Amino acid sequence: MHYRLITALVLIGAAWLAAVPAQATRIKDLAAVEGVRENQLMGYGLVIGLSGTGDDITKSVFTRQAIINMTKRMGLSLGSDVLRQMRTKNVATVMVTAQLPPFARPGSAIDIHVSSVGDATSLSGGALLMTPLKGPDGNTYAVAQGPLAVGGISFGGKAAKAQKNFSTSGRITGGAIVERAVDFALPPSGDIVYQLRETDFTTAVRMVDAINHRFGAGTAQPVDSGTVKVMKPKNFSGDMVTFIADLEGLDVTPDGPARIVVNERTGTIVMGQDVRISTVAVSHGNLNLIITESTQVSQPNPLAPGTTTQTPATTIKATEDTGNLVVLPMGVSLGDIARALNAIGATPRDLIAIFQAIKAAGALQGELVIL
């Protein structure tokens, strides 16, 4: 095991000496103009044309009521006897959701997502009837209709069933037409506010420095860790859209807190490159527990009285590997630690236990988030 320890220490030292420069990111990927955002829409509708995989309207009261309302709007009046005898399973009630993009105008097409509400087993092959999509204010902003594209299949009988992915939801690309625009316009004064997607004081200051370096001092000023106010320069010859386009193309090196996220249930580890540790020695031994069961059979001799008996026997074997003591120097990043410990055979679950122990020892300079 000595050559593995030497290899691990060499990897740590090499990665410690070789500093990786941070990568710059465009402002459009770090922040968004205040007010320029999507709006959520939702509607309730019917999907028809299903091959016996729709809702059981004898149990789904809301599906029956939706069919009645639809037939009334079409000018049909069904008697009570007809309603009691209704047994169709080719219809399913669904919820329709969509995202209305900023500056969408009437006549624009947007994508929609359709999800079953009742006990339908599959929406494959169905078509959505005209469904109004409303916003939180109750106004209709789009109307959806069209055939569904379902990414799953589900078929079978009472004894067996085969299913791939989920067949009770689907999408319609361009399935809704915008009927009403959201009232929003860029400020005519030229003053705009950028909201950072990840709040950080250092990133906000770097963003201000990049804008002022490009358009002149005083163009931008930080408000807080998540807000930057930008004023259009008087000597800028372009319009507001051109000014924002030039702003969004500027490169800024983002910063953020040192954080490591672990999920012990799945063995997932996600760590930031800025996490550092103090000098610490790590020793971790793997405990292997093997339990096997066998059956011992005892039977009498031929032609002898007695019965055959079976006695279960359990064998338990516990082994523990020799712990390897690794000294990690101060300032090494957690990513380098992970690569070095992987070189000596540490599994993701071993790494989680080691990181938790380093944090408990007070040697981890960063936030440890356990999901």
CSV table of C-alpha atoms in Angstrom, one decimal:
chain,number,residue,atom,x,y,z
A,1,MET,CA,0.0,0.0,0.0
A,2,HIS,CA,3.0,2.3,0.3
A,3,TYR,CA,3.2,3.1,-3.4
A,4,ARG,CA,-0.5,4.1,-3.3
A,5,LEU,CA,0.2,6.5,-0.5
A,6,ILE,CA,3.1,8.0,-2.4
A,7,THR,CA,1.0,8.3,-5.5
A,8,ALA,CA,-1.7,10.1,-3.6
A,9,LEU,CA,0.7,12.6,-2.0
A,10,VAL,CA,2.3,13.3,-5.3
A,11,LEU,CA,-1.1,14.0,-6.9
A,12,ILE,CA,-1.9,16.4,-4.0
A,13,GLY,CA,1.3,18.2,-4.3
A,14,ALA,CA,1.2,18.6,-8.1
A,15,ALA,CA,-2.4,19.9,-8.0
A,16,TRP,CA,-1.5,22.3,-5.2
A,17,LEU,CA,1.3,23.8,-7.1
A,18,ALA,CA,-0.6,24.1,-10.4
A,19,ALA,CA,-3.2,26.8,-10.0
A,20,VAL,CA,-6.1,26.7,-12.4
A,21,PRO,CA,-7.2,30.1,-13.6
A,22,ALA,CA,-10.9,31.0,-13.1
A,23,GLN,CA,-13.0,31.1,-16.2
A,24,ALA,CA,-14.9,34.3,-17.1
A,25,THR,CA,-18.7,34.3,-17.7
A,26,ARG,CA,-20.9,36.7,-19.7
A,27,ILE,CA,-23.1,39.1,-17.8
A,28,LYS,CA,-26.2,37.6,-19.5
A,29,ASP,CA,-25.4,34.3,-17.8
A,30,LEU,CA,-24.9,35.9,-14.4
A,31,ALA,CA,-27.7,38.4,-14.2
A,32,ALA,CA,-31.0,39.4,-15.8
A,33,VAL,CA,-32.7,42.7,-16.3
A,34,GLU,CA,-35.3,43.4,-13.6
A,35,GLY,CA,-38.8,42.8,-15.0
A,36,VAL,CA,-37.7,40.8,-18.0
A,37,ARG,CA,-38.9,37.4,-17.0
A,38,GLU,CA,-41.3,34.6,-17.9
A,39,ASN,CA,-44.8,34.3,-16.6
A,40,GLN,CA,-46.5,31.1,-15.6
A,41,LEU,CA,-49.8,30.0,-17.2
A,42,MET,CA,-52.2,27.2,-16.4
A,43,GLY,CA,-55.4,25.7,-17.8
A,44,TYR,CA,-57.8,22.8,-17.4
A,45,GLY,CA,-58.8,20.8,-20.5
A,46,LEU,CA,-59.7,17.5,-22.2
A,47,VAL,CA,-57.6,15.1,-24.2
A,48,ILE,CA,-59.6,13.0,-26.7
A,49,GLY,CA,-58.8,10.2,-29.1
A,50,LEU,CA,-57.4,7.8,-26.6
A,51,SER,CA,-57.6,4.0,-27.3
A,52,GLY,CA,-59.4,3.0,-24.1
A,53,THR,CA,-56.7,4.4,-21.9
A,54,GLY,CA,-58.5,7.5,-20.7
A,55,ASP,CA,-60.3,8.2,-17.4
A,56,ASP,CA,-63.0,6.0,-16.0
A,57,ILE,CA,-65.9,8.5,-16.0
A,58,THR,CA,-67.9,6.3,-13.7
A,59,LYS,CA,-65.3,7.1,-11.0
A,60,SER,CA,-63.9,10.5,-12.1
A,61,VAL,CA,-66.7,12.9,-11.5
A,62,PHE,CA,-64.8,15.9,-12.8
A,63,THR,CA,-64.1,14.2,-16.1
A,64,ARG,CA,-67.9,13.5,-16.5
A,65,GLN,CA,-68.6,17.1,-15.7
A,66,ALA,CA,-66.0,18.4,-18.2
A,67,ILE,CA,-67.6,16.3,-20.9
A,68,ILE,CA,-71.0,17.6,-20.1
A,69,ASN,CA,-69.8,21.2,-20.2
A,70,MET,CA,-68.0,20.6,-23.5
A,71,THR,CA,-71.1,19.1,-25.2
A,72,LYS,CA,-73.2,22.1,-23.9
A,73,ARG,CA,-70.8,24.6,-25.5
A,74,MET,CA,-71.1,22.6,-28.8
A,75,GLY,CA,-74.9,23.0,-28.7
A,76,LEU,CA,-75.7,19.5,-27.5
A,77,SER,CA,-78.2,18.8,-24.8
A,78,LEU,CA,-77.9,15.3,-23.2
A,79,GLY,CA,-80.6,13.9,-21.1
A,80,SER,CA,-80.1,12.4,-17.7
A,81,ASP,CA,-80.5,8.8,-19.0
A,82,VAL,CA,-77.7,9.4,-21.5
A,83,LEU,CA,-75.4,10.7,-18.8
A,84,ARG,CA,-76.0,7.7,-16.6
A,85,GLN,CA,-75.2,5.3,-19.4
A,86,MET,CA,-72.0,7.1,-20.5
A,87,ARG,CA,-69.1,4.7,-20.3
A,88,THR,CA,-66.4,6.2,-22.7
A,89,LYS,CA,-62.7,5.7,-21.8
A,90,ASN,CA,-61.3,7.6,-24.7
A,91,VAL,CA,-61.2,11.0,-22.8
A,92,ALA,CA,-58.9,12.2,-20.1
A,93,THR,CA,-58.9,15.4,-18.1
A,94,VAL,CA,-55.5,17.2,-18.0
A,95,MET,CA,-53.8,20.2,-16.6
A,96,VAL,CA,-52.0,22.3,-19.1
A,97,THR,CA,-49.0,24.5,-18.1
A,98,ALA,CA,-46.8,26.9,-20.0
A,99,GLN,CA,-44.2,29.6,-19.6
A,100,LEU,CA,-45.1,32.9,-21.3
A,101,PRO,CA,-41.7,34.4,-22.4
A,102,PRO,CA,-41.0,38.1,-21.9
A,103,PHE,CA,-42.1,40.5,-24.8
A,104,ALA,CA,-44.3,37.7,-26.3
A,105,ARG,CA,-46.8,39.3,-28.7
A,106,PRO,CA,-50.3,38.1,-29.8
A,107,GLY,CA,-49.9,35.4,-32.4
A,108,SER,CA,-46.7,34.0,-31.1
A,109,ALA,CA,-46.5,30.2,-30.4
A,110,ILE,CA,-45.3,28.8,-27.1
A,111,ASP,CA,-44.7,25.2,-25.9
A,112,ILE,CA,-47.0,23.6,-23.4
A,113,HIS,CA,-46.9,20.6,-21.1
A,114,VAL,CA,-49.9,18.4,-20.5
A,115,SER,CA,-50.4,16.2,-17.4
A,116,SER,CA,-53.2,13.8,-16.6
A,117,VAL,CA,-55.5,14.6,-13.6
A,118,GLY,CA,-57.6,11.5,-13.4
A,119,ASP,CA,-56.9,7.8,-13.6
A,120,ALA,CA,-56.0,7.6,-17.3
A,121,THR,CA,-53.2,5.0,-18.0
A,122,SER,CA,-51.8,6.7,-21.1
A,123,LEU,CA,-52.2,9.9,-23.1
A,124,SER,CA,-50.4,8.4,-26.2
A,125,GLY,CA,-52.2,9.2,-29.4
A,126,GLY,CA,-54.5,11.8,-27.9
A,127,ALA,CA,-55.2,15.4,-28.9
A,128,LEU,CA,-55.8,18.3,-26.7
A,129,LEU,CA,-59.0,20.3,-27.2
A,130,MET,CA,-59.0,24.1,-27.1
A,131,THR,CA,-57.9,25.1,-23.6
A,132,PRO,CA,-57.6,28.7,-22.4
A,133,LEU,CA,-54.4,29.3,-20.4
A,134,LYS,CA,-54.8,31.9,-17.6
A,135,GLY,CA,-52.3,33.8,-15.4
A,136,PRO,CA,-52.5,34.5,-11.7
A,137,ASP,CA,-54.7,37.5,-12.4
A,138,GLY,CA,-57.4,35.3,-14.0
A,139,ASN,CA,-57.0,36.7,-17.5
A,140,THR,CA,-56.5,34.4,-20.5
A,141,TYR,CA,-53.1,35.0,-22.2
A,142,ALA,CA,-52.9,32.0,-24.5
A,143,VAL,CA,-55.1,29.2,-26.0
A,144,ALA,CA,-53.7,25.7,-26.4
A,145,GLN,CA,-54.7,22.9,-28.8
A,146,GLY,CA,-53.1,20.1,-30.8
A,147,PRO,CA,-51.9,16.5,-30.8
A,148,LEU,CA,-49.7,15.3,-27.9
A,149,ALA,CA,-46.1,14.0,-28.1
A,150,VAL,CA,-45.8,11.4,-25.3
A,151,GLY,CA,-42.3,10.1,-24.5
A,152,GLY,CA,-43.4,6.9,-22.9
A,153,ILE,CA,-45.5,3.8,-23.5
A,154,SER,CA,-47.7,1.7,-21.3
A,155,PHE,CA,-49.7,-1.4,-22.2
A,156,GLY,CA,-50.7,-4.7,-20.7
A,157,GLY,CA,-53.6,-6.6,-19.1
A,158,LYS,CA,-54.7,-7.8,-15.7
A,159,ALA,CA,-51.8,-10.2,-15.3
A,160,ALA,CA,-48.9,-8.3,-16.7
A,161,LYS,CA,-48.0,-4.7,-17.7
A,162,ALA,CA,-45.1,-3.2,-19.6
A,163,GLN,CA,-44.1,0.5,-19.2
A,164,LYS,CA,-41.3,2.7,-20.4
A,165,ASN,CA,-40.9,6.2,-19.1
A,166,PHE,CA,-44.1,8.0,-18.2
A,167,SER,CA,-47.1,8.0,-20.5
A,168,THR,CA,-49.5,10.2,-18.5
A,169,SER,CA,-47.8,13.4,-19.5
A,170,GLY,CA,-46.6,14.9,-22.7
A,171,ARG,CA,-45.7,18.1,-24.6
A,172,ILE,CA,-46.9,20.0,-27.6
A,173,THR,CA,-44.2,22.1,-29.3
A,174,GLY,CA,-45.8,25.4,-30.3
A,175,GLY,CA,-49.1,24.1,-29.0
A,176,ALA,CA,-50.4,27.4,-27.7
A,177,ILE,CA,-51.0,30.8,-29.4
A,178,VAL,CA,-50.5,33.9,-27.4
A,179,GLU,CA,-53.7,36.1,-27.3
A,180,ARG,CA,-52.6,38.8,-24.8
A,181,ALA,CA,-49.3,40.4,-24.1
A,182,VAL,CA,-47.9,41.2,-20.7
A,183,ASP,CA,-47.5,45.0,-20.4
A,184,PHE,CA,-43.8,45.7,-19.9
A,185,ALA,CA,-41.5,48.1,-21.6
A,186,LEU,CA,-37.8,49.0,-21.1
A,187,PRO,CA,-37.4,52.2,-19.1
A,188,PRO,CA,-37.1,55.2,-21.5
A,189,SER,CA,-34.7,57.0,-19.2
A,190,GLY,CA,-32.1,54.4,-19.8
A,191,ASP,CA,-31.7,53.3,-16.2
A,192,ILE,CA,-32.0,49.5,-15.8
A,193,VAL,CA,-31.5,47.2,-12.8
A,194,TYR,CA,-29.7,43.9,-13.1
A,195,GLN,CA,-30.5,41.1,-10.6
A,196,LEU,CA,-27.8,38.5,-10.1
A,197,ARG,CA,-28.9,34.9,-10.2
A,198,GLU,CA,-26.5,33.9,-7.4
A,199,THR,CA,-26.1,36.8,-4.9
A,200,ASP,CA,-22.5,37.6,-4.1
A,201,PHE,CA,-20.8,40.9,-3.1
A,202,THR,CA,-17.6,40.1,-5.0
A,203,THR,CA,-19.4,39.1,-8.2
A,204,ALA,CA,-21.5,42.3,-8.0
A,205,VAL,CA,-18.4,44.5,-7.6
A,206,ARG,CA,-16.6,42.7,-10.5
A,207,MET,CA,-19.6,43.2,-12.7
A,208,VAL,CA,-19.7,47.0,-11.9
A,209,ASP,CA,-15.9,47.2,-12.6
A,210,ALA,CA,-16.4,45.5,-16.0
A,211,ILE,CA,-19.2,47.8,-17.0
A,212,ASN,CA,-17.5,51.0,-15.9
A,213,HIS,CA,-14.3,50.0,-17.7
A,214,ARG,CA,-16.2,49.5,-20.9
A,215,PHE,CA,-18.6,52.5,-20.8
A,216,GLY,CA,-16.9,54.9,-18.4
A,217,ALA,CA,-16.9,55.6,-14.6
A,218,GLY,CA,-20.3,56.0,-13.0
A,219,THR,CA,-22.2,54.0,-15.5
A,220,ALA,CA,-22.9,51.2,-13.0
A,221,GLN,CA,-23.0,51.1,-9.2
A,222,PRO,CA,-23.7,48.2,-6.8
A,223,VAL,CA,-26.9,48.4,-4.7
A,224,ASP,CA,-26.4,45.2,-2.7
A,225,SER,CA,-25.1,41.6,-3.2
A,226,GLY,CA,-27.8,40.8,-5.7
A,227,THR,CA,-28.5,44.1,-7.5
A,228,VAL,CA,-26.5,46.3,-9.8
A,229,LYS,CA,-27.9,49.6,-11.2
A,230,VAL,CA,-26.8,50.6,-14.7
A,231,MET,CA,-27.4,54.0,-16.3
A,232,LYS,CA,-27.2,54.5,-20.1
A,233,PRO,CA,-24.3,56.9,-21.0
A,234,LYS,CA,-25.3,60.1,-22.6
A,235,ASN,CA,-22.6,59.7,-25.3
A,236,PHE,CA,-23.9,56.2,-26.3
A,237,SER,CA,-25.1,56.4,-29.9
A,238,GLY,CA,-27.2,53.2,-29.9
A,239,ASP,CA,-30.7,52.6,-28.6
A,240,MET,CA,-31.6,50.8,-25.4
A,241,VAL,CA,-31.7,47.3,-26.9
A,242,THR,CA,-28.2,47.8,-28.4
A,243,PHE,CA,-26.9,49.1,-25.0
A,244,ILE,CA,-28.2,46.0,-23.2
A,245,ALA,CA,-26.8,43.7,-25.8
A,246,ASP,CA,-23.3,45.3,-25.4
A,247,LEU,CA,-23.7,45.0,-21.6
A,248,GLU,CA,-24.6,41.3,-21.7
A,249,GLY,CA,-21.5,40.5,-23.8
A,250,LEU,CA,-19.1,41.7,-21.2
A,251,ASP,CA,-17.0,39.0,-19.4
A,252,VAL,CA,-17.0,38.8,-15.6
A,253,THR,CA,-15.2,36.3,-13.4
A,254,PRO,CA,-17.9,35.1,-10.8
A,255,ASP,CA,-17.2,34.3,-7.2
A,256,GLY,CA,-19.2,32.3,-4.7
A,257,PRO,CA,-19.1,30.7,-1.3
A,258,ALA,CA,-16.9,27.6,-0.6
A,259,ARG,CA,-19.4,24.8,-0.5
A,260,ILE,CA,-19.5,21.0,-0.7
A,261,VAL,CA,-22.8,19.1,-1.2
A,262,VAL,CA,-23.1,15.4,-0.4
A,263,ASN,CA,-26.0,13.0,-0.8
A,264,GLU,CA,-25.4,10.0,1.5
A,265,ARG,CA,-28.4,8.1,0.0
A,266,THR,CA,-27.0,8.1,-3.5
A,267,GLY,CA,-23.3,8.6,-2.8
A,268,THR,CA,-23.2,11.8,-4.8
A,269,ILE,CA,-20.6,14.4,-4.0
A,270,VAL,CA,-20.5,17.9,-5.6
A,271,MET,CA,-17.8,20.3,-4.4
A,272,GLY,CA,-16.5,23.8,-5.3
A,273,GLN,CA,-12.9,24.4,-6.2
A,274,ASP,CA,-12.6,27.2,-3.5
A,275,VAL,CA,-13.0,24.8,-0.6
A,276,ARG,CA,-9.8,24.5,1.4
A,277,ILE,CA,-8.7,22.6,4.5
A,278,SER,CA,-6.2,23.0,7.3
A,279,THR,CA,-3.4,20.5,7.9
A,280,VAL,CA,-5.1,17.2,8.9
A,281,ALA,CA,-4.3,13.5,9.0
A,282,VAL,CA,-7.0,11.1,7.6
A,283,SER,CA,-7.2,7.4,8.4
A,284,HIS,CA,-10.2,5.4,7.1
A,285,GLY,CA,-10.6,1.7,7.2
A,286,ASN,CA,-13.2,-0.2,5.3
A,287,LEU,CA,-15.4,-2.7,7.3
A,288,ASN,CA,-16.7,-5.6,5.3
A,289,LEU,CA,-19.4,-7.8,6.7
A,290,ILE,CA,-20.3,-11.0,4.9
A,291,ILE,CA,-23.3,-13.1,6.0
A,292,THR,CA,-24.0,-16.5,4.4
A,293,GLU,CA,-26.7,-19.0,5.1
A,294,SER,CA,-26.7,-22.7,4.4
A,295,THR,CA,-28.9,-25.7,5.3
A,296,GLN,CA,-27.7,-28.8,7.0
A,297,VAL,CA,-29.8,-31.9,6.2
A,298,SER,CA,-30.0,-34.9,8.6
A,299,GLN,CA,-31.8,-38.1,7.5
A,300,PRO,CA,-31.9,-41.6,8.9
A,301,ASN,CA,-30.2,-44.6,7.4
A,302,PRO,CA,-32.0,-46.7,4.8
A,303,LEU,CA,-34.9,-48.7,6.2
A,304,ALA,CA,-34.4,-47.1,9.6
A,305,PRO,CA,-37.2,-45.3,11.4
A,306,GLY,CA,-37.1,-41.5,11.7
A,307,THR,CA,-37.7,-38.5,9.5
A,308,THR,CA,-35.5,-36.2,7.6
A,309,THR,CA,-34.7,-32.8,9.3
A,310,GLN,CA,-33.3,-29.6,7.9
A,311,THR,CA,-31.3,-27.2,10.2
A,312,PRO,CA,-30.4,-23.7,8.9
A,313,ALA,CA,-26.8,-22.6,9.7
A,314,THR,CA,-25.6,-19.0,9.5
A,315,THR,CA,-21.9,-18.0,9.0
A,316,ILE,CA,-20.8,-14.4,9.8
A,317,LYS,CA,-17.4,-13.1,8.7
A,318,ALA,CA,-16.3,-9.6,9.5
A,319,THR,CA,-13.1,-8.1,8.1
A,320,GLU,CA,-11.6,-4.7,8.3
A,321,ASP,CA,-9.0,-3.3,6.0
A,322,THR,CA,-5.9,-1.7,7.3
A,323,GLY,CA,-6.4,2.1,7.7
A,324,ASN,CA,-4.1,4.2,5.6
A,325,LEU,CA,-2.9,7.4,7.3
A,326,VAL,CA,-2.7,10.3,4.8
A,327,VAL,CA,-1.4,13.7,5.8
A,328,LEU,CA,-3.1,16.5,3.8
A,329,PRO,CA,-1.2,19.8,3.8
A,330,MET,CA,-2.9,23.2,4.4
A,331,GLY,CA,-4.4,25.0,1.5
A,332,VAL,CA,-5.1,21.9,-0.7
A,333,SER,CA,-8.5,22.1,-2.4
A,334,LEU,CA,-11.1,19.5,-1.7
A,335,GLY,CA,-11.1,18.4,-5.4
A,336,ASP,CA,-7.4,17.5,-5.1
A,337,ILE,CA,-8.2,15.6,-1.9
A,338,ALA,CA,-10.9,13.6,-3.7
A,339,ARG,CA,-8.6,12.7,-6.6
A,340,ALA,CA,-5.9,11.7,-4.2
A,341,LEU,CA,-8.1,9.5,-2.0
A,342,ASN,CA,-9.6,7.9,-5.1
A,343,ALA,CA,-6.1,6.9,-6.1
A,344,ILE,CA,-5.8,4.8,-2.9
A,345,GLY,CA,-9.2,3.1,-3.6
A,346,ALA,CA,-11.7,5.3,-1.6
A,347,THR,CA,-15.3,5.0,-2.7
A,348,PRO,CA,-17.8,7.9,-2.9
A,349,ARG,CA,-19.3,6.8,0.4
A,350,ASP,CA,-15.9,6.7,2.0
A,351,LEU,CA,-15.3,10.2,0.8
A,352,ILE,CA,-18.5,11.4,2.4
A,353,ALA,CA,-17.5,9.9,5.7
A,354,ILE,CA,-14.1,11.5,5.5
A,355,PHE,CA,-15.4,14.9,4.6
A,356,GLN,CA,-17.9,14.8,7.5
A,357,ALA,CA,-15.1,13.9,9.8
A,358,ILE,CA,-12.8,16.7,8.5
A,359,LYS,CA,-15.7,19.2,9.0
A,360,ALA,CA,-16.3,17.9,12.6
A,361,ALA,CA,-12.6,18.3,13.3
A,362,GLY,CA,-12.8,22.0,12.3
A,363,ALA,CA,-10.3,21.6,9.5
A,364,LEU,CA,-12.8,22.3,6.6
A,365,GLN,CA,-12.9,26.0,5.5
A,366,GLY,CA,-16.3,25.9,3.7
A,367,GLU,CA,-19.9,24.9,4.1
A,368,LEU,CA,-20.8,21.3,4.1
A,369,VAL,CA,-24.4,20.7,2.9
A,370,ILE,CA,-25.8,17.2,3.5
A,371,LEU,CA,-29.0,16.3,1.5
